[in-house]
PDB file of C-alpha atoms and ligand atoms in Angstrom:
ATOM      1  CA  MET A   1       4.655  18.193  13.047  1.00 75.00           C
ATOM      2  CA  ARG A   2       1.390  16.291  12.834  1.00 84.00           C
ATOM      3  CA  LEU A   3      -1.475  15.487  10.489  1.00 93.00           C
ATOM      4  CA  LYS A   4      -4.685  17.446  10.975  1.00 92.00           C
ATOM      5  CA  ARG A   5      -6.771  14.288  10.681  1.00 96.00           C
ATOM      6  CA  LYS A   6      -7.744  11.416  12.955  1.00 97.00           C
ATOM      7  CA  ASP A   7      -7.531   8.618  10.372  1.00 98.00           C
ATOM      8  CA  ILE A   8      -5.670   7.479   7.256  1.00 98.00           C
ATOM      9  CA  LEU A   9      -8.362   6.009   5.027  1.00 98.00           C
ATOM     10  CA  THR A  10      -7.479   6.828   1.421  1.00 98.00           C
ATOM     11  CA  ILE A  11      -4.802   8.484  -0.674  1.00 98.00           C
ATOM     12  CA  GLU A  12      -7.612  10.208  -2.579  1.00 98.00           C
ATOM     13  CA  GLU A  13      -8.290  12.459   0.408  1.00 98.00           C
ATOM     14  CA  LEU A  14      -4.650  13.314   1.166  1.00 98.00           C
ATOM     15  CA  SER A  15      -3.247  16.613  -0.089  1.00 98.00           C
ATOM     16  CA  ARG A  16       0.162  16.899  -1.721  1.00 98.00           C
ATOM     17  CA  GLU A  17       1.419  18.610   1.465  1.00 97.00           C
ATOM     18  CA  GLU A  18       0.179  15.720   3.639  1.00 98.00           C
ATOM     19  CA  ILE A  19       1.840  13.117   1.386  1.00 98.00           C
ATOM     20  CA  GLU A  20       5.032  15.190   1.458  1.00 98.00           C
ATOM     21  CA  MET A  21       4.876  15.337   5.269  1.00 97.00           C
ATOM     22  CA  ILE A  22       4.435  11.544   5.534  1.00 98.00           C
ATOM     23  CA  LEU A  23       7.265  10.788   3.078  1.00 98.00           C
ATOM     24  CA  SER A  24       9.743  13.156   4.705  1.00 98.00           C
ATOM     25  CA  THR A  25       8.855  11.848   8.168  1.00 97.00           C
ATOM     26  CA  ALA A  26       9.376   8.276   6.904  1.00 98.00           C
ATOM     27  CA  GLU A  27      12.731   9.294   5.426  1.00 98.00           C
ATOM     28  CA  SER A  28      13.875  10.609   8.784  1.00 97.00           C
ATOM     29  CA  LEU A  29      12.594   7.536  10.668  1.00 97.00           C
ATOM     30  CA  ARG A  30      14.138   5.022   8.242  1.00 97.00           C
ATOM     31  CA  GLU A  31      17.480   5.051  10.047  1.00 97.00           C
ATOM     32  CA  VAL A  32      15.893   3.685  13.239  1.00 97.00           C
ATOM     33  CA  SER A  33      15.636   0.293  11.519  1.00 96.00           C
ATOM     34  CA  GLU A  34      19.350   0.384  10.704  1.00 96.00           C
ATOM     35  CA  ARG A  35      20.399   0.867  14.337  1.00 97.00           C
ATOM     36  CA  GLU A  36      21.635  -1.957  16.517  1.00 97.00           C
ATOM     37  CA  ILE A  37      18.861  -1.132  18.998  1.00 97.00           C
ATOM     38  CA  LYS A  38      15.874  -0.600  16.683  1.00 97.00           C
ATOM     39  CA  LYS A  39      13.628   1.375  19.004  1.00 96.00           C
ATOM     40  CA  VAL A  40      12.747   4.961  19.904  1.00 96.00           C
ATOM     41  CA  PRO A  41      10.573   5.880  22.905  1.00 96.00           C
ATOM     42  CA  THR A  42       8.244   8.228  20.985  1.00 95.00           C
ATOM     43  CA  LEU A  43       5.007   6.238  21.295  1.00 97.00           C
ATOM     44  CA  ARG A  44       5.553   4.700  24.719  1.00 96.00           C
ATOM     45  CA  GLY A  45       2.154   4.139  26.350  1.00 96.00           C
ATOM     46  CA  ARG A  46       0.247   4.071  23.055  1.00 97.00           C
ATOM     47  CA  THR A  47      -1.629   0.944  21.940  1.00 98.00           C
ATOM     48  CA  VAL A  48      -2.171  -0.218  18.360  1.00 98.00           C
ATOM     49  CA  ILE A  49      -4.510  -3.066  17.370  1.00 98.00           C
ATOM     50  CA  ASN A  50      -4.082  -4.873  14.040  1.00 97.00           C
ATOM     51  CA  LEU A  51      -7.477  -6.200  12.928  1.00 96.00           C
ATOM     52  CA  PHE A  52      -6.979  -8.135   9.699  1.00 96.00           C
ATOM     53  CA  TYR A  53      -9.945  -9.932   8.127  1.00 95.00           C
ATOM     54  CA  GLU A  54      -7.832 -10.859   5.098  1.00 94.00           C
ATOM     55  CA  ALA A  55      -4.488 -12.623   4.772  1.00 93.00           C
ATOM     56  CA  SER A  56      -1.344 -10.500   4.940  1.00 95.00           C
ATOM     57  CA  THR A  57       2.373 -11.010   5.361  1.00 96.00           C
ATOM     58  CA  ARG A  58       3.979  -7.638   4.586  1.00 98.00           C
ATOM     59  CA  THR A  59       1.349  -5.162   5.780  1.00 98.00           C
ATOM     60  CA  ARG A  60       0.402  -6.742   9.080  1.00 97.00           C
ATOM     61  CA  THR A  61       3.973  -7.567  10.068  1.00 98.00           C
ATOM     62  CA  SER A  62       5.287  -4.131   9.168  1.00 98.00           C
ATOM     63  CA  PHE A  63       2.500  -2.319  11.036  1.00 98.00           C
ATOM     64  CA  GLU A  64       3.376  -4.454  14.077  1.00 98.00           C
ATOM     65  CA  ILE A  65       7.113  -3.871  13.726  1.00 98.00           C
ATOM     66  CA  ALA A  66       6.544  -0.146  13.118  1.00 98.00           C
ATOM     67  CA  ALA A  67       4.493   0.168  16.309  1.00 98.00           C
ATOM     68  CA  LYS A  68       7.105  -1.735  18.315  1.00 98.00           C
ATOM     69  CA  ARG A  69      10.015   0.310  16.912  1.00 98.00           C
ATOM     70  CA  MET A  70       8.161   3.413  18.136  1.00 97.00           C
ATOM     71  CA  SER A  71       7.691   1.700  21.576  1.00 97.00           C
ATOM     72  CA  ALA A  72       3.904   1.395  21.211  1.00 98.00           C
ATOM     73  CA  ASP A  73       2.186  -1.788  22.383  1.00 98.00           C
ATOM     74  CA  ALA A  74       0.947  -3.766  19.372  1.00 98.00           C
ATOM     75  CA  VAL A  75      -1.787  -6.395  19.521  1.00 97.00           C
ATOM     76  CA  ASN A  76      -2.731  -8.637  16.592  1.00 95.00           C
ATOM     77  CA  ILE A  77      -6.284  -9.953  16.415  1.00 93.00           C
ATOM     78  CA  SER A  78      -6.482 -13.270  14.623  1.00 83.00           C
ATOM     79  CA  VAL A  79      -9.959 -13.205  13.118  1.00 87.00           C
ATOM     80  CA  SER A  80     -10.084 -17.003  12.823  1.00 84.00           C
ATOM     81  CA  THR A  81      -9.732 -17.394  16.616  1.00 82.00           C
ATOM     82  CA  SER A  82     -11.803 -14.341  17.614  1.00 86.00           C
ATOM     83  CA  SER A  83     -15.532 -14.026  18.284  1.00 88.00           C
ATOM     84  CA  VAL A  84     -15.963 -13.072  14.622  1.00 86.00           C
ATOM     85  CA  VAL A  85     -16.358 -16.811  13.968  1.00 88.00           C
ATOM     86  CA  LYS A  86     -19.350 -16.743  16.375  1.00 91.00           C
ATOM     87  CA  GLY A  87     -21.032 -14.153  14.171  1.00 92.00           C
ATOM     88  CA  GLU A  88     -19.997 -10.900  15.858  1.00 93.00           C
ATOM     89  CA  THR A  89     -20.282  -7.962  13.458  1.00 93.00           C
ATOM     90  CA  ILE A  90     -17.224  -5.907  12.581  1.00 93.00           C
ATOM     91  CA  LYS A  91     -18.789  -2.850  14.222  1.00 93.00           C
ATOM     92  CA  ASP A  92     -19.409  -4.739  17.471  1.00 94.00           C
ATOM     93  CA  THR A  93     -15.911  -6.226  17.349  1.00 94.00           C
ATOM     94  CA  ALA A  94     -14.393  -2.783  16.845  1.00 93.00           C
ATOM     95  CA  LYS A  95     -16.541  -1.184  19.568  1.00 95.00           C
ATOM     96  CA  ASN A  96     -15.448  -3.898  22.024  1.00 96.00           C
ATOM     97  CA  LEU A  97     -11.808  -3.419  21.072  1.00 95.00           C
ATOM     98  CA  GLU A  98     -12.226   0.324  21.475  1.00 96.00           C
ATOM     99  CA  ALA A  99     -13.560  -0.230  24.998  1.00 97.00           C
ATOM    100  CA  MET A 100     -10.038  -1.442  25.850  1.00 97.00           C
ATOM    101  CA  ARG A 101      -8.783   2.049  24.906  1.00 98.00           C
ATOM    102  CA  PRO A 102      -6.432   1.525  21.973  1.00 98.00           C
ATOM    103  CA  ASP A 103      -5.063   4.628  20.288  1.00 98.00           C
ATOM    104  CA  CYS A 104      -5.288   3.184  16.800  1.00 98.00           C
ATOM    105  CA  ILE A 105      -6.950   0.295  14.976  1.00 98.00           C
ATOM    106  CA  VAL A 106      -5.354  -0.861  11.724  1.00 98.00           C
ATOM    107  CA  VAL A 107      -7.938  -2.719   9.668  1.00 97.00           C
ATOM    108  CA  ARG A 108      -7.923  -4.822   6.505  1.00 97.00           C
ATOM    109  CA  HIS A 109     -11.190  -6.144   5.118  1.00 96.00           C
ATOM    110  CA  ALA A 110     -12.461  -7.664   1.866  1.00 94.00           C
ATOM    111  CA  ALA A 111     -15.313  -5.136   1.722  1.00 96.00           C
ATOM    112  CA  ALA A 112     -14.633  -1.637   0.424  1.00 97.00           C
ATOM    113  CA  GLY A 113     -15.634   1.037   2.939  1.00 97.00           C
ATOM    114  CA  VAL A 114     -15.137  -0.900   6.189  1.00 97.00           C
ATOM    115  CA  PRO A 115     -12.299   1.373   7.462  1.00 98.00           C
ATOM    116  CA  MET A 116     -14.455   4.449   6.759  1.00 98.00           C
ATOM    117  CA  MET A 117     -17.379   2.952   8.666  1.00 97.00           C
ATOM    118  CA  LEU A 118     -15.120   2.198  11.643  1.00 97.00           C
ATOM    119  CA  ALA A 119     -13.532   5.653  11.533  1.00 98.00           C
ATOM    120  CA  ALA A 120     -16.987   7.235  11.700  1.00 97.00           C
ATOM    121  CA  ASN A 121     -17.909   5.144  14.728  1.00 96.00           C
ATOM    122  CA  LEU A 122     -14.701   5.041  16.779  1.00 97.00           C
ATOM    123  CA  ALA A 123     -12.958   7.777  18.738  1.00 97.00           C
ATOM    124  CA  CYS A 124      -9.523   6.246  18.159  1.00 98.00           C
ATOM    125  CA  SER A 125      -7.539   6.572  14.942  1.00 98.00           C
ATOM    126  CA  VAL A 126      -8.228   4.108  12.135  1.00 98.00           C
ATOM    127  CA  ILE A 127      -5.733   3.207   9.408  1.00 98.00           C
ATOM    128  CA  ASN A 128      -6.909   1.452   6.268  1.00 98.00           C
ATOM    129  CA  ALA A 129      -4.606  -1.505   5.572  1.00 98.00           C
ATOM    130  CA  GLY A 130      -6.565  -2.405   2.435  1.00 98.00           C
ATOM    131  CA  ASP A 131     -10.328  -2.434   1.809  1.00 98.00           C
ATOM    132  CA  GLY A 132     -11.509  -4.703  -0.999  1.00 96.00           C
ATOM    133  CA  ALA A 133     -10.535  -3.342  -4.409  1.00 95.00           C
ATOM    134  CA  HIS A 134     -10.825   0.233  -3.138  1.00 97.00           C
ATOM    135  CA  GLU A 135      -7.605   1.570  -1.558  1.00 98.00           C
ATOM    136  CA  HIS A 136      -4.374   0.523   0.164  1.00 98.00           C
ATOM    137  CA  PRO A 137      -2.960   3.898   1.215  1.00 98.00           C
ATOM    138  CA  SER A 138       0.113   2.778   3.157  1.00 98.00           C
ATOM    139  CA  GLN A 139       1.194   0.653   0.159  1.00 98.00           C
ATOM    140  CA  ALA A 140       1.088   3.665  -2.173  1.00 98.00           C
ATOM    141  CA  LEU A 141       3.009   5.747   0.365  1.00 98.00           C
ATOM    142  CA  LEU A 142       5.771   3.150   0.622  1.00 98.00           C
ATOM    143  CA  ASP A 143       5.843   2.866  -3.170  1.00 98.00           C
ATOM    144  CA  MET A 144       6.265   6.637  -3.515  1.00 98.00           C
ATOM    145  CA  LEU A 145       8.948   6.605  -0.817  1.00 98.00           C
ATOM    146  CA  THR A 146      10.829   3.856  -2.665  1.00 98.00           C
ATOM    147  CA  VAL A 147      10.708   5.658  -6.007  1.00 98.00           C
ATOM    148  CA  ARG A 148      11.677   8.994  -4.487  1.00 98.00           C
ATOM    149  CA  GLY A 149      14.587   7.334  -2.693  1.00 98.00           C
ATOM    150  CA  ARG A 150      15.939   5.963  -5.989  1.00 98.00           C
ATOM    151  CA  LEU A 151      15.027   8.705  -8.499  1.00 98.00           C
ATOM    152  CA  GLY A 152      15.161  11.724  -6.173  1.00 98.00           C
ATOM    153  CA  ALA A 153      11.780  13.183  -7.218  1.00 97.00           C
ATOM    154  CA  LEU A 154       8.289  12.207  -8.339  1.00 98.00           C
ATOM    155  CA  GLU A 155       7.410  15.319 -10.349  1.00 98.00           C
ATOM    156  CA  GLY A 156       7.342  14.655 -14.101  1.00 98.00           C
ATOM    157  CA  ILE A 157       8.324  10.971 -14.023  1.00 98.00           C
ATOM    158  CA  LYS A 158       6.439   8.319 -16.028  1.00 98.00           C
ATOM    159  CA  VAL A 159       4.927   5.522 -13.941  1.00 98.00           C
ATOM    160  CA  ALA A 160       3.503   2.475 -15.759  1.00 98.00           C
ATOM    161  CA  ILE A 161       1.096   0.346 -13.722  1.00 98.00           C
ATOM    162  CA  ILE A 162       0.473  -2.999 -15.406  1.00 98.00           C
ATOM    163  CA  GLY A 163      -1.984  -5.816 -14.854  1.00 96.00           C
ATOM    164  CA  ASP A 164      -5.201  -6.422 -13.005  1.00 93.00           C
ATOM    165  CA  ILE A 165      -6.232  -2.784 -12.521  1.00 96.00           C
ATOM    166  CA  ALA A 166      -9.892  -3.605 -11.852  1.00 93.00           C
ATOM    167  CA  HIS A 167      -9.285  -5.663  -8.729  1.00 92.00           C
ATOM    168  CA  SER A 168      -6.305  -3.698  -7.430  1.00 95.00           C
ATOM    169  CA  ARG A 169      -6.533  -1.364  -4.454  1.00 97.00           C
ATOM    170  CA  VAL A 170      -2.788  -0.875  -4.890  1.00 98.00           C
ATOM    171  CA  ALA A 171      -3.332   0.517  -8.407  1.00 98.00           C
ATOM    172  CA  ARG A 172      -6.082   2.874  -7.255  1.00 98.00           C
ATOM    173  CA  SER A 173      -4.057   4.310  -4.351  1.00 98.00           C
ATOM    174  CA  ASN A 174      -0.942   4.656  -6.509  1.00 98.00           C
ATOM    175  CA  ILE A 175      -2.797   6.415  -9.323  1.00 98.00           C
ATOM    176  CA  TYR A 176      -4.089   8.972  -6.801  1.00 98.00           C
ATOM    177  CA  GLY A 177      -0.724   9.278  -5.064  1.00 98.00           C
ATOM    178  CA  PHE A 178       1.678   9.550  -7.979  1.00 98.00           C
ATOM    179  CA  THR A 179      -0.558  11.921  -9.953  1.00 98.00           C
ATOM    180  CA  ARG A 180      -1.003  14.152  -6.897  1.00 98.00           C
ATOM    181  CA  MET A 181       2.788  14.334  -6.615  1.00 98.00           C
ATOM    182  CA  GLY A 182       3.102  15.414 -10.251  1.00 98.00           C
ATOM    183  CA  ALA A 183       3.965  12.106 -11.936  1.00 98.00           C
ATOM    184  CA  ASN A 184       2.414  10.908 -15.211  1.00 98.00           C
ATOM    185  CA  VAL A 185       0.669   7.581 -14.660  1.00 98.00           C
ATOM    186  CA  VAL A 186      -0.093   5.174 -17.521  1.00 98.00           C
ATOM    187  CA  VAL A 187      -2.004   1.943 -16.958  1.00 98.00           C
ATOM    188  CA  ALA A 188      -2.259  -1.170 -19.146  1.00 98.00           C
ATOM    189  CA  GLY A 189      -3.638  -4.664 -18.816  1.00 96.00           C
ATOM    190  CA  PRO A 190      -6.212  -7.075 -20.158  1.00 93.00           C
ATOM    191  CA  PRO A 191      -9.358  -5.220 -21.320  1.00 94.00           C
ATOM    192  CA  THR A 192     -11.380  -7.458 -18.982  1.00 90.00           C
ATOM    193  CA  MET A 193      -9.350  -6.110 -16.042  1.00 92.00           C
ATOM    194  CA  MET A 194      -9.507  -2.433 -17.009  1.00 96.00           C
ATOM    195  CA  PRO A 195     -12.350  -0.615 -15.233  1.00 95.00           C
ATOM    196  CA  PRO A 196     -14.279   1.746 -17.521  1.00 94.00           C
ATOM    197  CA  GLY A 197     -13.674   5.379 -16.610  1.00 95.00           C
ATOM    198  CA  ILE A 198     -10.379   4.743 -14.789  1.00 97.00           C
ATOM    199  CA  GLU A 199      -8.994   7.848 -16.565  1.00 97.00           C
ATOM    200  CA  ALA A 200     -11.139   9.945 -14.216  1.00 97.00           C
ATOM    201  CA  LEU A 201      -8.563   9.136 -11.498  1.00 97.00           C
ATOM    202  CA  GLY A 202      -5.950  11.071 -13.482  1.00 96.00           C
ATOM    203  CA  CYS A 203      -4.174   8.309 -15.444  1.00 98.00           C
ATOM    204  CA  VAL A 204      -3.927   7.461 -19.146  1.00 98.00           C
ATOM    205  CA  VAL A 205      -4.914   4.019 -20.462  1.00 98.00           C
ATOM    206  CA  ALA A 206      -2.306   2.662 -22.906  1.00 98.00           C
ATOM    207  CA  PRO A 207      -3.422   0.422 -25.784  1.00 97.00           C
ATOM    208  CA  ASP A 208      -0.932  -2.298 -24.792  1.00 96.00           C
ATOM    209  CA  VAL A 209       1.752  -3.108 -22.240  1.00 97.00           C
ATOM    210  CA  ASP A 210       4.704  -2.276 -24.514  1.00 98.00           C
ATOM    211  CA  THR A 211       3.350   1.216 -25.140  1.00 98.00           C
ATOM    212  CA  ALA A 212       2.847   1.754 -21.414  1.00 98.00           C
ATOM    213  CA  ILE A 213       6.367   0.605 -20.522  1.00 98.00           C
ATOM    214  CA  LYS A 214       8.162   2.496 -23.333  1.00 98.00           C
ATOM    215  CA  GLY A 215      10.252   5.250 -21.729  1.00 98.00           C
ATOM    216  CA  ALA A 216       8.867   4.597 -18.229  1.00 98.00           C
ATOM    217  CA  ASP A 217      10.888   5.600 -15.159  1.00 98.00           C
ATOM    218  CA  VAL A 218       8.898   3.186 -12.996  1.00 98.00           C
ATOM    219  CA  VAL A 219       7.137  -0.065 -13.892  1.00 98.00           C
ATOM    220  CA  MET A 220       4.779  -1.372 -11.232  1.00 98.00           C
ATOM    221  CA  MET A 221       3.511  -4.896 -11.838  1.00 98.00           C
ATOM    222  CA  LEU A 222       0.305  -5.955 -10.117  1.00 97.00           C
ATOM    223  CA  ARG A 223      -0.532  -9.344  -8.734  1.00 91.00           C
ATOM    224  CA  ILE A 224      -3.310 -11.297 -10.404  1.00 85.00           C
ATOM    225  CA  GLN A 225      -5.907 -11.249  -7.626  1.00 73.00           C
ATOM    226  CA  LEU A 226      -7.398 -14.697  -8.047  1.00 66.00           C
ATOM    227  CA  GLU A 227      -9.241 -14.354  -4.726  1.00 62.00           C
ATOM    228  CA  ARG A 228     -11.275 -11.395  -6.081  1.00 60.00           C
ATOM    229  CA  GLN A 229     -12.132 -12.946  -9.458  1.00 59.00           C
ATOM    230  CA  LYS A 230     -15.423 -14.750  -9.703  1.00 57.00           C
ATOM    231  CA  ASP A 231     -15.123 -15.193 -13.483  1.00 59.00           C
ATOM    232  CA  ALA A 232     -12.305 -16.182 -15.842  1.00 63.00           C
ATOM    233  CA  PHE A 233     -10.717 -12.872 -16.858  1.00 65.00           C
ATOM    234  CA  PHE A 234      -7.888 -14.401 -18.896  1.00 67.00           C
ATOM    235  CA  PRO A 235      -7.426 -17.766 -20.639  1.00 64.00           C
ATOM    236  CA  ALA A 236      -4.292 -19.153 -18.929  1.00 77.00           C
ATOM    237  CA  ALA A 237      -1.243 -18.113 -16.913  1.00 79.00           C
ATOM    238  CA  ARG A 238       1.018 -18.740 -19.920  1.00 83.00           C
ATOM    239  CA  GLU A 239      -1.101 -16.460 -22.138  1.00 86.00           C
ATOM    240  CA  TYR A 240      -1.195 -13.795 -19.436  1.00 89.00           C
ATOM    241  CA  SER A 241       2.573 -13.895 -19.053  1.00 91.00           C
ATOM    242  CA  ARG A 242       3.091 -13.543 -22.822  1.00 92.00           C
ATOM    243  CA  PHE A 243       0.788 -10.568 -23.326  1.00 93.00           C
ATOM    244  CA  TYR A 244       0.929  -8.786 -19.973  1.00 94.00           C
ATOM    245  CA  GLY A 245       3.909 -10.138 -17.999  1.00 96.00           C
ATOM    246  CA  LEU A 246       7.205  -8.340 -17.397  1.00 97.00           C
ATOM    247  CA  ASP A 247      10.279 -10.098 -18.752  1.00 97.00           C
ATOM    248  CA  GLU A 248      13.757  -8.829 -19.577  1.00 97.00           C
ATOM    249  CA  ALA A 249      12.795  -7.925 -23.168  1.00 97.00           C
ATOM    250  CA  ARG A 250      10.018  -5.642 -21.925  1.00 98.00           C
ATOM    251  CA  VAL A 251      12.282  -4.078 -19.283  1.00 98.00           C
ATOM    252  CA  ARG A 252      14.550  -2.921 -22.141  1.00 98.00           C
ATOM    253  CA  LEU A 253      11.676  -0.769 -23.467  1.00 98.00           C
ATOM    254  CA  ALA A 254      11.727   1.313 -20.285  1.00 98.00           C
ATOM    255  CA  LYS A 255      14.129   4.122 -19.447  1.00 98.00           C
ATOM    256  CA  LYS A 256      17.682   3.154 -18.471  1.00 97.00           C
ATOM    257  CA  GLY A 257      17.794   2.681 -14.712  1.00 96.00           C
ATOM    258  CA  VAL A 258      14.057   1.939 -14.525  1.00 98.00           C
ATOM    259  CA  VAL A 259      12.612   1.122 -11.103  1.00 98.00           C
ATOM    260  CA  ILE A 260      10.658  -2.159 -11.015  1.00 98.00           C
ATOM    261  CA  LEU A 261       8.040  -2.468  -8.266  1.00 98.00           C
ATOM    262  CA  HIS A 262       5.586  -5.171  -7.184  1.00 98.00           C
ATOM    263  CA  PRO A 263       3.497  -5.001  -3.991  1.00 98.00           C
ATOM    264  CA  GLY A 264       3.759  -8.753  -3.393  1.00 96.00           C
ATOM    265  CA  PRO A 265       3.006 -11.532  -3.069  1.00 95.00           C
ATOM    266  CA  ILE A 266       4.448 -12.330  -6.517  1.00 95.00           C
ATOM    267  CA  ASN A 267       3.030 -14.895  -8.916  1.00 92.00           C
ATOM    268  CA  ARG A 268       6.456 -15.726 -10.387  1.00 94.00           C
ATOM    269  CA  GLY A 269       6.336 -16.470 -14.097  1.00 93.00           C
ATOM    270  CA  VAL A 270       2.845 -14.978 -14.441  1.00 92.00           C
ATOM    271  CA  GLU A 271       2.907 -11.176 -14.028  1.00 94.00           C
ATOM    272  CA  ILE A 272       6.708 -11.000 -13.599  1.00 97.00           C
ATOM    273  CA  SER A 273       9.594 -13.327 -14.457  1.00 97.00           C
ATOM    274  CA  SER A 274      12.005 -14.383 -11.728  1.00 97.00           C
ATOM    275  CA  GLU A 275      14.897 -12.817 -13.691  1.00 98.00           C
ATOM    276  CA  VAL A 276      13.217  -9.415 -13.464  1.00 98.00           C
ATOM    277  CA  ALA A 277      11.867  -9.811  -9.918  1.00 98.00           C
ATOM    278  CA  ASP A 278      15.344 -10.732  -8.653  1.00 98.00           C
ATOM    279  CA  GLY A 279      17.230  -8.561 -11.136  1.00 97.00           C
ATOM    280  CA  PRO A 280      19.197  -5.313 -10.808  1.00 97.00           C
ATOM    281  CA  TYR A 281      16.258  -2.952 -11.411  1.00 98.00           C
ATOM    282  CA  SER A 282      13.927  -4.590  -8.914  1.00 98.00           C
ATOM    283  CA  LEU A 283      13.261  -2.644  -5.701  1.00 98.00           C
ATOM    284  CA  ILE A 284      10.687  -5.131  -4.468  1.00 98.00           C
ATOM    285  CA  LEU A 285      12.459  -5.827  -1.175  1.00 98.00           C
ATOM    286  CA  ASP A 286      13.257  -2.111  -0.713  1.00 98.00           C
ATOM    287  CA  GLN A 287       9.476  -1.579  -0.851  1.00 98.00           C
ATOM    288  CA  VAL A 288       9.106  -3.941   2.094  1.00 98.00           C
ATOM    289  CA  THR A 289      11.855  -2.195   4.069  1.00 98.00           C
ATOM    290  CA  ASN A 290      10.269   1.181   3.340  1.00 98.00           C
ATOM    291  CA  GLY A 291       6.917  -0.175   4.475  1.00 98.00           C
ATOM    292  CA  VAL A 292       8.152  -0.172   8.064  1.00 98.00           C
ATOM    293  CA  ALA A 293       9.363   3.449   7.805  1.00 98.00           C
ATOM    294  CA  VAL A 294       6.094   4.651   6.259  1.00 98.00           C
ATOM    295  CA  ARG A 295       4.024   2.944   8.934  1.00 98.00           C
ATOM    296  CA  MET A 296       6.247   4.373  11.675  1.00 98.00           C
ATOM    297  CA  ALA A 297       5.616   7.786  10.127  1.00 98.00           C
ATOM    298  CA  LEU A 298       1.852   7.226  10.061  1.00 98.00           C
ATOM    299  CA  PHE A 299       1.813   6.250  13.733  1.00 98.00           C
ATOM    300  CA  TYR A 300       4.021   9.194  14.624  1.00 97.00           C
ATOM    301  CA  LEU A 301       1.950  11.724  12.699  1.00 97.00           C
ATOM    302  CA  LEU A 302      -1.370  10.391  14.023  1.00 97.00           C
ATOM    303  CA  LEU A 303      -0.464   9.442  17.598  1.00 96.00           C
ATOM    304  CA  GLY A 304       2.854  11.071  18.398  1.00 89.00           C
ATOM    305  CA  ALA A 305       1.557  14.392  19.581  1.00 62.00           C
ATOM    306  CA  VAL A 306      -1.711  16.183  20.312  1.00 51.00           C
ATOM    307  CA  ARG A 307      -3.440  16.864  16.978  1.00 48.00           C
ATOM    308  CA  GLU A 308      -3.810  20.500  15.982  1.00 48.00           C
ATOM    309  CA  ASP A 309      -7.547  20.004  15.415  1.00 51.00           C
ATOM    310  CA  ALA A 310      -7.845  18.583  18.960  1.00 48.00           C
ATOM    311  CA  ALA A 311      -5.813  21.345  20.621  1.00 43.00           C
TER     312      ALA A 311
HETATM  313  N1  LIG B 401       1.498  -5.628  -0.316  1.00 52.79           N
HETATM  314  C1  LIG B 401       0.674  -6.238   0.545  1.00 52.79           C
HETATM  315  O1  LIG B 401      -0.381  -5.697   0.897  1.00 52.79           O
HETATM  316  O2  LIG B 401       1.110  -7.462   0.962  1.00 52.79           O
HETATM  317  P1  LIG B 401       0.381  -8.358   2.068  1.00 52.79           P
HETATM  318  O3  LIG B 401      -0.933  -8.805   1.478  1.00 52.79           O
HETATM  319  O4  LIG B 401       1.323  -9.501   2.359  1.00 52.79           O
HETATM  320  O5  LIG B 401       0.141  -7.493   3.273  1.00 52.79           O
END
């Protein structure tokens, strides 16, 4: 079993069958992380480079752990101590890394489109680990895996995505992913953080947060992305929390047994209260655990065997 593509760049371009293949592969690989010896030999001799131009805790670490659990060699490039600080372009950096014959480069960059540009210029696989406010495909895959693990299916469920939709690559990838898998996605947030025309991605825009959450099977809270905001999009954290934050009263509007998600890092007390983030419906740490399984699956399906299109 393998993907008929060289790269993982967006959820938008993945078919339902491809998403299904990635999720079921991740489900079967999840048990590797529960073993005493957390390693399989599948990707022995393969090399993965993590090239992160933006900060990351969860994504970078889990791509590294995923590669190592599959027995691939994983190398992390620290941009602050690389020749990037001497002015080397990303294309030159990537070309030089490619000359060392990696099998895959995992890239995160503040500019939308960088992973696509690298994929077009490199023979090795490229995985998008987040490009600007565009997409974060492995995050959406781990979110879908987490929800499917708890609810059993994605078809027909209501997913409410709340917060800073405009600056969120997580929102964009999840709207594409959940709708492709047959879920109904509703978004809500401050009007200043709601991109015009977002409905074209397949979601519905709710008039307010309570309407979005009412009867939801899944509530996904988004982080306020202060690093991507050049202007003041909301008056104060306290105001944001009151109108758009998730507290226990709002959780009661959702369906019984609702799944609460957040991609992290959390602004506690702003978009989500600590009681909810640490409460019984929160699967926030399960998302992180599933992130390793999804990334193992991506490596396996891209690098684990000769691609059908290359055969
Ligand atoms: N969810 C996510 O992308 O987290 P990091 O920024 O820590 O990788």
